[in-house]
Short mmCIF file of C-alpha atoms in Angstrom, two decimals:
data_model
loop_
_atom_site.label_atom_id
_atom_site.label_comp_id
_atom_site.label_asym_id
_atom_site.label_seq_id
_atom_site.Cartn_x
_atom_site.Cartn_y
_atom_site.Cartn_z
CA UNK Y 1 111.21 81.02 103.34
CA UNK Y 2 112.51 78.39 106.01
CA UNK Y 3 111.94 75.33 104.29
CA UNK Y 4 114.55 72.95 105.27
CA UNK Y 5 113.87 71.08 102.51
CA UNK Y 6 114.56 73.97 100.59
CA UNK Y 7 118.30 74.80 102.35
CA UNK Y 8 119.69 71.31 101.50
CA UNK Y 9 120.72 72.21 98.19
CA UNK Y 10 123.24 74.92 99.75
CA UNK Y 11 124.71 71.94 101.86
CA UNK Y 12 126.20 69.58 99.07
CA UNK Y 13 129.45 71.66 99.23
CA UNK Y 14 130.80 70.64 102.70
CA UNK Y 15 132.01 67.21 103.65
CA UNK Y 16 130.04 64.53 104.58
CA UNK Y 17 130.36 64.62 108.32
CA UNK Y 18 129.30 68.54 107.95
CA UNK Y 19 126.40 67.58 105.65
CA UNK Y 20 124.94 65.32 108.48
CA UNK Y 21 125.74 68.12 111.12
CA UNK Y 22 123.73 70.52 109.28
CA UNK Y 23 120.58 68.57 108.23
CA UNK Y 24 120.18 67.38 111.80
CA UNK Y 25 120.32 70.98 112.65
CA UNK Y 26 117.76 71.55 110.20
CA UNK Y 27 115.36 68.62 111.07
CA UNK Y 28 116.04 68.12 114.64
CA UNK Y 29 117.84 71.31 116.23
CA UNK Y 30 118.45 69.91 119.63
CA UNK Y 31 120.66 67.00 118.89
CA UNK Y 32 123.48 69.18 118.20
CA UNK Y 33 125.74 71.54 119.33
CA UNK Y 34 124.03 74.70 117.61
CA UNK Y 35 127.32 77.06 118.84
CA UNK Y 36 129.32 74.46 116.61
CA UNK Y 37 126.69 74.83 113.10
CA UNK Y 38 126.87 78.92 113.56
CA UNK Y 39 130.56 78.62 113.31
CA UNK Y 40 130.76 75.85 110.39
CA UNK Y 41 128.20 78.37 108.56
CA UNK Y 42 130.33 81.67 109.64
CA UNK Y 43 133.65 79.60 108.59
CA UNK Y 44 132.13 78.53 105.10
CA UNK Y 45 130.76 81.87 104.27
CA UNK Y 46 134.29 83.50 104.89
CA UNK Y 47 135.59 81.33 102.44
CA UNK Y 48 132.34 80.89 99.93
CA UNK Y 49 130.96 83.71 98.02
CA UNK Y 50 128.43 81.74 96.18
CA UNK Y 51 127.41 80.17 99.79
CA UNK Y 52 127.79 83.78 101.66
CA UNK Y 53 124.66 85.08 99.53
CA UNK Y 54 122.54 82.56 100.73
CA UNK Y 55 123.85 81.22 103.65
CA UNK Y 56 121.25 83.69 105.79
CA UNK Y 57 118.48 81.36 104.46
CA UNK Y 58 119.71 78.53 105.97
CA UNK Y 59 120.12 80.30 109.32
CA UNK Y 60 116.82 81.84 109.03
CA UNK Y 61 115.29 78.06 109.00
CA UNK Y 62 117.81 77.13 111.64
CA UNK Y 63 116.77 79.70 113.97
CA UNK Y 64 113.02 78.61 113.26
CA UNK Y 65 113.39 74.67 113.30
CA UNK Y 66 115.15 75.22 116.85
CA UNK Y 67 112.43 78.27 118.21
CA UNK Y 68 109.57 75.41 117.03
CA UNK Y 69 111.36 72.40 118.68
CA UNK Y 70 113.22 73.79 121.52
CA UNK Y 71 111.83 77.63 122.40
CA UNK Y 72 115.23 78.59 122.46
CA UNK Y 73 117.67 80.54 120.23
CA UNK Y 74 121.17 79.05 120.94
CA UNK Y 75 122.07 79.49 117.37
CA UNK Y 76 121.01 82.99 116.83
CA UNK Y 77 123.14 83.96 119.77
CA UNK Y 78 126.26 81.98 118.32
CA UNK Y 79 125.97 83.66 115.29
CA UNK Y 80 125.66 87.02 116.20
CA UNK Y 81 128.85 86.33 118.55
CA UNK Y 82 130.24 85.06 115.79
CA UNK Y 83 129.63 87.53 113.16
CA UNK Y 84 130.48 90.44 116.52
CA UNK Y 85 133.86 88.74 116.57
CA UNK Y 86 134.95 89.21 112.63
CA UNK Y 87 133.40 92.89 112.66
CA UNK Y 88 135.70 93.93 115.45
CA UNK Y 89 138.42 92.10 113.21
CA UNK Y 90 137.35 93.10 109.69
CA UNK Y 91 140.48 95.60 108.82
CA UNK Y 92 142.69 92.85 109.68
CA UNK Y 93 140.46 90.14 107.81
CA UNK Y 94 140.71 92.92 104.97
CA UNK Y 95 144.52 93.10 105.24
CA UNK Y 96 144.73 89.29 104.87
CA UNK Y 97 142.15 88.36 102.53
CA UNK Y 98 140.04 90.49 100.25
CA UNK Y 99 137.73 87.80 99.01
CA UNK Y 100 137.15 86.95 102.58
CA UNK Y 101 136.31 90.46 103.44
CA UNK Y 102 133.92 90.39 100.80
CA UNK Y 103 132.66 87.15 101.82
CA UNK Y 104 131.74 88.21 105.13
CA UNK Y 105 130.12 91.55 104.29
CA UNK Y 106 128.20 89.58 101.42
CA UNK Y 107 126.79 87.46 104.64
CA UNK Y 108 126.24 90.01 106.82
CA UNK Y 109 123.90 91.94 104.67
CA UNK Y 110 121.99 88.47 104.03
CA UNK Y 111 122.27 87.92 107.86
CA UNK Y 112 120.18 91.39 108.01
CA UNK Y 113 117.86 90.70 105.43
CA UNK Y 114 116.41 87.21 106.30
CA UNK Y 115 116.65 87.49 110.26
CA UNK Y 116 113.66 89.43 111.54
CA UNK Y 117 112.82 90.25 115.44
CA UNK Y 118 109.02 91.11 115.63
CA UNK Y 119 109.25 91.08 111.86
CA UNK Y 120 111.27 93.97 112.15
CA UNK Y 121 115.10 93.94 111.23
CA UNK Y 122 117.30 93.40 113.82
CA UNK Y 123 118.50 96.34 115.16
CA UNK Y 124 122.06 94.68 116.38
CA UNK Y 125 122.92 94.23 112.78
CA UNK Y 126 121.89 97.53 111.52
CA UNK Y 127 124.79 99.76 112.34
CA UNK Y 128 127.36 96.64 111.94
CA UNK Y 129 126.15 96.87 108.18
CA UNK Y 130 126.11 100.14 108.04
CA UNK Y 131 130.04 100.32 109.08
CA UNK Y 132 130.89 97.85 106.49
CA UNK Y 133 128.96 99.47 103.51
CA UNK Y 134 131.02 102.51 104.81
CA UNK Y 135 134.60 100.98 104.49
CA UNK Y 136 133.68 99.40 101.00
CA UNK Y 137 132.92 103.36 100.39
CA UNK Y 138 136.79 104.41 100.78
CA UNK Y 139 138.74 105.80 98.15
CA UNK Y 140 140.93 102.39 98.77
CA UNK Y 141 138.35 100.35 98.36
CA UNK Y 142 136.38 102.34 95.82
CA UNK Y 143 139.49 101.56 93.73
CA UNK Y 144 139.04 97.52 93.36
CA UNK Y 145 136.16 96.37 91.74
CA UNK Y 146 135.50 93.24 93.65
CA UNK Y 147 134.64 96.64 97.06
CA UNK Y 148 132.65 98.13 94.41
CA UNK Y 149 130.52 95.19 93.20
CA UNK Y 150 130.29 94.19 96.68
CA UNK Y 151 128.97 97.39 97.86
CA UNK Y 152 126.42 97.98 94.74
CA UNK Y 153 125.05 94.56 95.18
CA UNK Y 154 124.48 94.76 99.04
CA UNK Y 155 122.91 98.20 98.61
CA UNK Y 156 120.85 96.34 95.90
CA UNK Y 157 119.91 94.13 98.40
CA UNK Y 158 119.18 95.95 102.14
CA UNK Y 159 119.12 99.68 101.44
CA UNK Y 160 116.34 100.64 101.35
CA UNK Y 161 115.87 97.76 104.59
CA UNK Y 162 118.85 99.96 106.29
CA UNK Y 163 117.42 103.27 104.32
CA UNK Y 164 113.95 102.98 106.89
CA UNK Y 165 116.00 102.16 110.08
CA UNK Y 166 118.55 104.95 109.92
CA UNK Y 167 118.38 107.30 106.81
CA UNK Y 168 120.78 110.19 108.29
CA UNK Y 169 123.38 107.33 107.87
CA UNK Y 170 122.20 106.77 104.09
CA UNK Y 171 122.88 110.08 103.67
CA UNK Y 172 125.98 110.15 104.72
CA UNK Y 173 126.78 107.23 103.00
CA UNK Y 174 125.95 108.44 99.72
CA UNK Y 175 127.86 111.69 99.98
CA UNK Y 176 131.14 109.74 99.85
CA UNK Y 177 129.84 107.20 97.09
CA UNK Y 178 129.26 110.60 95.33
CA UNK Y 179 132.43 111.86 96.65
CA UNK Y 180 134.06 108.44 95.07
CA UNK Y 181 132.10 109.03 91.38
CA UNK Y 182 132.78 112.71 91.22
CA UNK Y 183 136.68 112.25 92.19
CA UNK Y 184 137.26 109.39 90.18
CA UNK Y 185 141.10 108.63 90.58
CA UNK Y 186 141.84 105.20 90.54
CA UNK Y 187 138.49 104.26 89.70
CA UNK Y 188 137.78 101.93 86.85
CA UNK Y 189 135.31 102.50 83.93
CA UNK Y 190 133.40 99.75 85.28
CA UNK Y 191 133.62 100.66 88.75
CA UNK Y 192 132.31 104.46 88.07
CA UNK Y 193 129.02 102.79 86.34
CA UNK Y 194 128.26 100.93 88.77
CA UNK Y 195 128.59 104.14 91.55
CA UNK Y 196 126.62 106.05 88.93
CA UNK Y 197 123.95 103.11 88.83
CA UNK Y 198 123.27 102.70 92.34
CA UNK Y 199 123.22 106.44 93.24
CA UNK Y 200 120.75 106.73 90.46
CA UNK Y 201 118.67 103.26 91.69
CA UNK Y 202 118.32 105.36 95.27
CA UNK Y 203 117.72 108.44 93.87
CA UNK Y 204 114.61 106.59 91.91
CA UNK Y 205 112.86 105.52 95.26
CA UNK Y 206 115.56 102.18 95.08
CA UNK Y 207 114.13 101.03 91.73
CA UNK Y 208 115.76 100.12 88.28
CA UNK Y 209 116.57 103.09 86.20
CA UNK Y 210 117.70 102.45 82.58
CA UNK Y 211 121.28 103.72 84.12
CA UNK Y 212 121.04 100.13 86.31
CA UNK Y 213 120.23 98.51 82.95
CA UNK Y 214 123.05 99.04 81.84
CA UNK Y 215 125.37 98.82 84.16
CA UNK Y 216 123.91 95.19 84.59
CA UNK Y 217 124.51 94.37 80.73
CA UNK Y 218 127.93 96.24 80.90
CA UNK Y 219 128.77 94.02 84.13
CA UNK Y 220 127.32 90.67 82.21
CA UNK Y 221 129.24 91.06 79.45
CA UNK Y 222 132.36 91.91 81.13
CA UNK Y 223 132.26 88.59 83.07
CA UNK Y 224 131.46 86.87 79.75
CA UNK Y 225 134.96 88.04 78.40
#
């Protein structure tokens, strides 16, 4: 994990110029403006689903390359600034975009899971997360699928992570993803599988039941049609 030779496959989607910007920052950390590369990352994600659930790699080996070249962490801080400034705006980045709302939780829950302090996760992100795993539970949002993917596949992802830091919130969490299956107005067929799946997945100790099987194949095939 960290490679940069592994993170340069992510970069053939931006322009040239960017391409450059983010290799150097890769390879060579302190011939750039590292404030600048957080924001080209942030900026991409918003608008890059497939990049969003990777894009914490790349600053994972960002934050590394400049810790091993320069001692420093310019970039972490930019990031987290960054990533501060669209949680304080996420209703209204909701209101305007939904795939860019998705986007950026996407990345913030791959922010969590790569960047570690003391090998630990970071404990600035933890409650951030937590707050947008919570709006994706609303009865608005339970009521598009692209919220309820989103959600399923982040608690795939860091639950159990966020689970060990703060499991009262969990809890909590889960009673209105219950809530959401149990009341299911709005919801779609597909939607109330997938709530069924991942309150099932938790319930198992966050490991595939036959119930996630399914929903998986049932999701697969959907996208197939």
């Amino acid at each position: 994990m960290g490679d940069p030779g592994r993170e340069e496959y992510k970069i053939q989607s931006f322009d040239a110029e960017t391409q450059h910007l983010l290799k150097t920052a890769l390879k060579d950390p302190g011939a750039v403006d590292l404030e600048k590369v957080a924001n080209v990352i942030v900026d991409h994600s918003l608008h890059d689903c497939v990049f969003s659930k990777e894009a914490g790699r790349m600053c994972y080996a960002i934050i590394q390359a400049e810790s091993k070249h320069a001692g420093q962490s310019v970039f972490r801080r930019g990031l987290l600034n960054r990533l501060q400034q669209e949680y304080q705006a996420r209703e209204q980045l909701r209101a305007r975009s939904l795939q860019g709302w998705v986007c950026y939780v996407t990345f913030i829950c791959n922010v969590f899971d790569y960047l570690r302090v003391n090998n630990m996760p970071m404990m600035a992100l933890v409650n951030p997360v937590y707050d947008c795993l919570f709006r994706l539970a609303q009865p608005d949002s339970l009521s598009k699928e692209e919220e309820v993917d989103c959600l399923v596949l982040q608690l795939h992802r860091v639950g159990e992570q966020l689970e060990k830091m703060n499991r009262q919130r969990m809890d909590e969490l889960f009673v209105l993803i219950r809530d959401g299956f149990l009341l299911p107005s709005g919801l779609s067929s597909l939607a109330q599988l997938l709530l069924l799946e991942i309150i099932e997945f938790r319930a198992a100790g966050w490991k595939t039941t036959p119930a996630a099987h399914k929903a998986l194949v049932v999701k697969s095939l959907q996208q197939l049609m």
